[in-house]
XYZ file of C-alpha atoms in Angstrom:
350
model
C -70.332 13.009 26.408
C -67.775 10.818 28.543
C -68.594 9.845 32.731
C -66.386 10.284 35.025
C -68.149 8.499 37.765
C -65.842 6.074 37.944
C -61.868 7.898 37.293
C -58.988 7.828 38.609
C -55.798 10.193 37.790
C -53.172 7.532 38.475
C -50.330 9.652 36.999
C -49.843 13.936 36.855
C -47.390 16.371 36.584
C -46.486 20.084 36.286
C -44.856 21.735 34.346
C -44.320 25.407 33.058
C -44.402 26.738 29.823
C -43.200 30.121 28.601
C -42.894 31.831 25.254
C -40.919 30.971 22.406
C -42.096 34.900 20.988
C -40.982 36.555 24.152
C -37.685 34.559 24.398
C -38.689 32.276 27.932
C -37.810 29.051 29.351
C -39.495 26.160 30.260
C -39.425 25.348 33.530
C -39.345 21.101 33.834
C -40.485 19.050 37.031
C -38.781 15.349 37.399
C -41.182 13.904 39.593
C -44.559 13.431 39.313
C -46.973 14.981 41.635
C -47.486 13.135 45.378
C -51.388 14.049 46.261
C -52.877 13.810 49.726
C -56.867 13.053 49.903
C -57.938 16.140 50.150
C -56.094 17.750 47.053
C -56.159 15.054 44.866
C -60.265 14.726 45.018
C -60.159 18.751 44.720
C -57.668 18.236 41.847
C -59.971 15.393 40.256
C -62.816 17.799 39.996
C -60.994 20.276 38.781
C -60.022 19.074 35.949
C -62.330 16.561 34.926
C -65.901 18.552 35.592
C -65.390 20.596 32.733
C -65.649 17.740 30.240
C -68.669 15.769 31.666
C -71.517 18.202 29.528
C -69.264 18.397 26.469
C -70.966 16.741 23.498
C -68.315 17.443 20.802
C -65.185 15.854 20.219
C -62.141 16.471 17.647
C -60.372 13.463 15.704
C -56.075 13.916 15.233
C -55.313 15.718 11.879
C -52.310 16.513 9.755
C -52.299 17.627 6.609
C -49.885 15.197 5.103
C -50.235 12.175 7.434
C -51.798 11.371 10.459
C -49.060 9.746 12.080
C -46.734 12.746 11.333
C -49.559 14.597 14.144
C -47.267 15.136 17.185
C -49.527 14.707 20.181
C -51.175 11.468 18.078
C -47.721 10.328 18.494
C -46.834 11.387 22.384
C -50.088 9.801 23.690
C -49.851 6.688 20.989
C -46.263 6.180 23.005
C -47.554 6.479 26.548
C -50.787 4.423 26.308
C -48.128 1.443 24.762
C -45.978 2.734 27.493
C -46.559 4.404 30.903
C -43.090 4.721 31.485
C -42.271 7.444 29.308
C -45.347 8.838 31.187
C -42.227 12.321 32.281
C -40.411 11.839 29.326
C -43.630 13.096 26.743
C -45.220 14.943 29.119
C -42.200 17.615 28.194
C -42.333 16.611 25.056
C -45.702 18.208 25.531
C -45.080 20.912 26.938
C -42.198 21.549 23.998
C -44.545 21.182 21.675
C -47.103 23.832 23.508
C -44.187 26.100 23.442
C -43.326 26.401 20.240
C -46.988 27.257 19.068
C -46.583 30.777 21.290
C -45.821 33.324 18.090
C -46.557 36.090 19.583
C -47.028 38.462 22.805
C -50.733 37.586 22.974
C -49.678 34.333 24.144
C -49.612 33.424 27.925
C -47.341 31.509 30.172
C -48.148 29.255 32.913
C -48.750 26.299 34.380
C -49.649 23.103 32.434
C -50.388 19.887 34.059
C -50.495 16.555 32.091
C -52.065 13.614 33.865
C -52.720 10.106 33.342
C -56.639 9.428 33.700
C -57.973 5.357 34.312
C -61.865 4.482 34.206
C -63.219 7.132 31.959
C -66.072 5.672 30.231
C -67.251 7.264 26.812
C -69.920 5.079 25.034
C -70.102 2.974 27.712
C -66.671 1.176 27.398
C -63.863 1.906 30.396
C -61.122 3.180 29.203
C -57.418 5.489 29.535
C -57.325 9.279 28.716
C -54.660 11.506 28.211
C -55.514 15.455 30.393
C -53.351 18.014 29.312
C -54.272 21.135 30.982
C -52.655 24.854 30.645
C -53.555 27.606 33.676
C -53.126 30.889 31.876
C -54.302 32.702 35.489
C -53.688 32.824 38.834
C -55.903 34.485 41.155
C -55.157 36.443 44.552
C -55.967 35.174 47.658
C -55.025 35.389 51.374
C -52.666 33.892 53.411
C -52.644 33.942 57.082
C -50.184 34.098 59.307
C -48.709 34.328 62.515
C -45.772 36.482 63.198
C -42.932 37.008 65.483
C -45.308 39.051 68.516
C -47.884 35.672 68.362
C -50.357 37.664 66.293
C -51.747 36.291 63.049
C -51.352 38.595 60.113
C -52.059 38.155 56.549
C -50.443 38.726 52.961
C -51.483 38.587 49.616
C -50.164 35.373 47.604
C -51.221 33.897 43.584
C -52.603 31.038 42.728
C -54.488 28.440 41.117
C -58.630 29.264 40.886
C -60.001 25.791 41.433
C -63.801 27.109 39.513
C -61.863 26.546 35.971
C -59.506 26.145 33.899
C -58.383 28.174 31.101
C -57.704 25.153 29.017
C -58.139 20.825 28.435
C -58.132 18.534 26.304
C -58.815 14.834 27.051
C -57.311 11.895 24.971
C -58.880 9.268 25.215
C -57.012 5.473 24.225
C -60.281 4.769 21.814
C -60.678 5.487 18.907
C -63.562 5.004 15.802
C -63.339 4.808 11.580
C -62.377 9.001 11.711
C -59.733 8.073 14.244
C -58.518 8.404 17.448
C -61.347 10.811 19.867
C -60.385 14.124 21.516
C -62.041 16.420 23.609
C -61.451 19.928 24.287
C -62.240 23.304 26.226
C -61.074 26.900 26.030
C -62.215 29.027 28.408
C -59.442 31.824 27.575
C -60.118 32.021 23.862
C -57.661 34.676 22.983
C -56.633 33.194 19.711
C -58.832 30.370 17.974
C -55.930 28.546 16.068
C -53.394 28.580 18.587
C -54.547 25.982 21.301
C -57.070 23.731 18.557
C -55.239 23.778 15.361
C -51.715 24.068 15.684
C -50.965 22.733 19.523
C -53.550 19.680 19.343
C -54.149 19.521 15.291
C -57.833 18.137 15.808
C -60.875 19.002 13.641
C -64.700 18.528 14.632
C -65.482 15.130 13.801
C -67.750 14.006 11.305
C -71.226 13.248 12.958
C -74.695 14.822 14.331
C -73.237 16.996 17.117
C -70.216 18.984 14.607
C -73.302 19.287 12.046
C -75.692 20.833 14.131
C -72.934 23.154 15.953
C -71.773 24.539 12.364
C -75.674 25.066 11.214
C -76.534 26.430 14.359
C -73.493 29.454 13.933
C -73.621 29.623 10.312
C -77.730 31.231 11.502
C -76.374 32.465 14.190
C -73.302 34.911 12.318
C -76.193 35.395 9.381
C -78.346 36.677 11.731
C -75.544 39.058 12.976
C -73.693 40.033 10.163
C -76.451 40.399 7.600
C -80.192 39.967 9.414
C -79.243 42.623 11.847
C -77.138 46.100 9.797
C -79.940 45.227 6.146
C -83.506 44.142 8.128
C -83.397 45.149 12.317
C -82.598 43.700 15.838
C -86.598 42.575 15.007
C -86.259 41.223 12.216
C -82.914 39.068 13.843
C -85.077 38.042 16.925
C -87.203 36.369 14.749
C -85.286 34.679 12.459
C -82.770 33.426 15.349
C -86.715 31.953 17.312
C -87.880 30.923 13.985
C -84.428 28.768 12.946
C -84.748 27.337 16.836
C -88.644 26.536 16.449
C -87.492 24.245 12.348
C -84.860 22.396 14.916
C -87.472 21.823 17.747
C -89.885 19.955 15.260
C -87.732 18.111 13.111
C -85.485 15.114 13.471
C -83.487 16.226 10.841
C -82.093 19.092 8.397
C -82.712 19.291 4.853
C -81.271 22.386 3.903
C -84.508 23.305 1.416
C -86.888 23.108 3.137
C -85.104 25.237 5.670
C -84.711 27.492 3.046
C -88.482 27.552 2.475
C -89.655 27.478 5.595
C -87.941 30.190 7.408
C -87.411 32.557 3.404
C -90.264 33.789 1.558
C -88.037 35.934 -0.096
C -86.207 34.083 -3.099
C -83.762 37.245 -2.732
C -83.244 36.168 1.430
C -82.386 32.145 0.505
C -79.665 34.048 -1.407
C -78.236 35.805 0.802
C -78.305 32.909 3.264
C -76.755 30.876 0.140
C -73.793 33.001 -0.384
C -73.317 33.878 3.059
C -73.120 29.906 3.690
C -70.196 29.705 1.030
C -68.698 32.198 2.602
C -68.458 31.400 6.536
C -68.004 27.349 4.666
C -64.499 28.803 3.135
C -64.235 31.242 6.254
C -64.341 28.431 9.145
C -63.318 25.424 6.855
C -66.417 23.752 7.396
C -68.897 21.843 5.467
C -72.463 22.716 6.457
C -74.243 19.269 5.296
C -76.926 19.746 3.800
C -78.776 16.891 5.207
C -78.044 15.017 8.548
C -80.070 14.328 11.881
C -80.770 16.720 14.689
C -78.582 16.422 18.499
C -81.183 17.551 20.550
C -78.218 18.256 23.481
C -75.998 20.353 20.957
C -79.216 22.373 19.944
C -80.196 22.722 24.312
C -76.682 23.811 24.106
C -76.784 26.452 22.045
C -80.150 28.372 21.827
C -78.825 28.985 25.383
C -76.138 31.596 23.146
C -78.216 32.621 21.158
C -79.084 37.304 21.897
C -81.973 38.227 21.168
C -82.449 40.806 22.975
C -83.105 45.079 21.478
C -80.961 47.251 23.369
C -82.765 50.777 22.960
C -80.449 54.007 23.686
C -83.459 54.833 25.998
C -82.336 52.388 28.076
C -84.391 49.862 27.752
C -84.033 46.484 26.877
C -86.118 44.182 24.752
C -85.202 40.638 24.945
C -87.470 38.105 23.147
C -88.189 34.674 23.340
C -85.970 32.470 21.108
C -88.649 29.672 22.091
C -91.752 31.621 21.113
C -91.338 32.527 17.285
C -94.452 33.561 16.399
C -94.244 36.085 19.658
C -92.119 38.548 17.771
C -94.463 38.886 14.732
C -97.846 38.617 16.476
C -97.360 41.226 19.493
C -94.317 43.109 18.850
C -94.933 45.929 16.404
C -92.346 48.973 15.372
C -93.489 51.997 14.491
C -92.572 56.251 13.636
C -93.675 58.784 16.152
C -93.831 62.161 13.349
C -94.206 64.119 16.541
C -91.497 63.171 18.629
C -89.768 62.300 15.839
C -88.728 59.118 17.689
C -88.635 55.710 16.600
C -90.942 53.181 18.953
C -91.724 49.072 19.459
C -95.145 48.697 20.820
C -95.749 45.435 23.234
C -99.112 43.323 22.785
C -99.569 40.891 26.901
C -103.146 39.951 28.411
C -101.105 39.810 31.877
C -97.583 41.137 33.141
C -95.748 38.312 35.245
């Protein structure tokens, strides 16, 4: 996780990226942006805020040699000589343009920034930020007309609430390579930003191991447990998964299966799905790893444990209460009404 308290944007430039599939053309700025204090403060918060809570990091990769990774080369050149910032910011946009191989890839504004004072693992370093704004919002602009009366027109602009896509490339590395953080709030193509443009892979650390394992369990619950055993069992499995992660400092794959599955058939289903998940997502699920509490806290909020009924009721299971579904929720069938039902036990309403 990075700290941005002392971060300062020292260079910033904006270009327009087109879509190669639609035969568009990029438009480049020749000079960096000159901010007044108000716009600088707003821009700094807008660009860096999404990275304050990110725990997972990436490393540059390439199928042949990481030195052939375009962004790795461009960022290295800028860190060595800041005078090439404008020139190489254009190269970055051209590289992004080359990845737009379908009509769904959106055009937009690309902001490239040089940032000093980023803190990572208690060390201050520089970073190159690349941000793509794909969506504009409508806003009212007031003006004084010829009749000396105020009127309004509708214009489109950049919302300061969140960026669509962005990354921070740090001028620091570890044994796995250069450290990169990324966000994608408009993920219409999983390959476009992370794989094709950035050319990065998740770091081989306990944050990504925890993330991958929880993602495996979530997908297993959705694709195997829910269709075969129902949402009741799905919610119980997810709650038990979270409970296992909360009660242990590390994951042991065999122990996890023994605690969550009583039936050998269910263990086999999980093992088969694990292989499928690894192949589909090109990841390796570790059998033993330390648990990241920060990732667990963040990811457990994404686990869906709602049971939606066609009679307009929703039963929401608490993912932090693994025993509640089995002890206080019963599922049955009413012969008279010819309908399924859930029976919920409780002491008092809250």
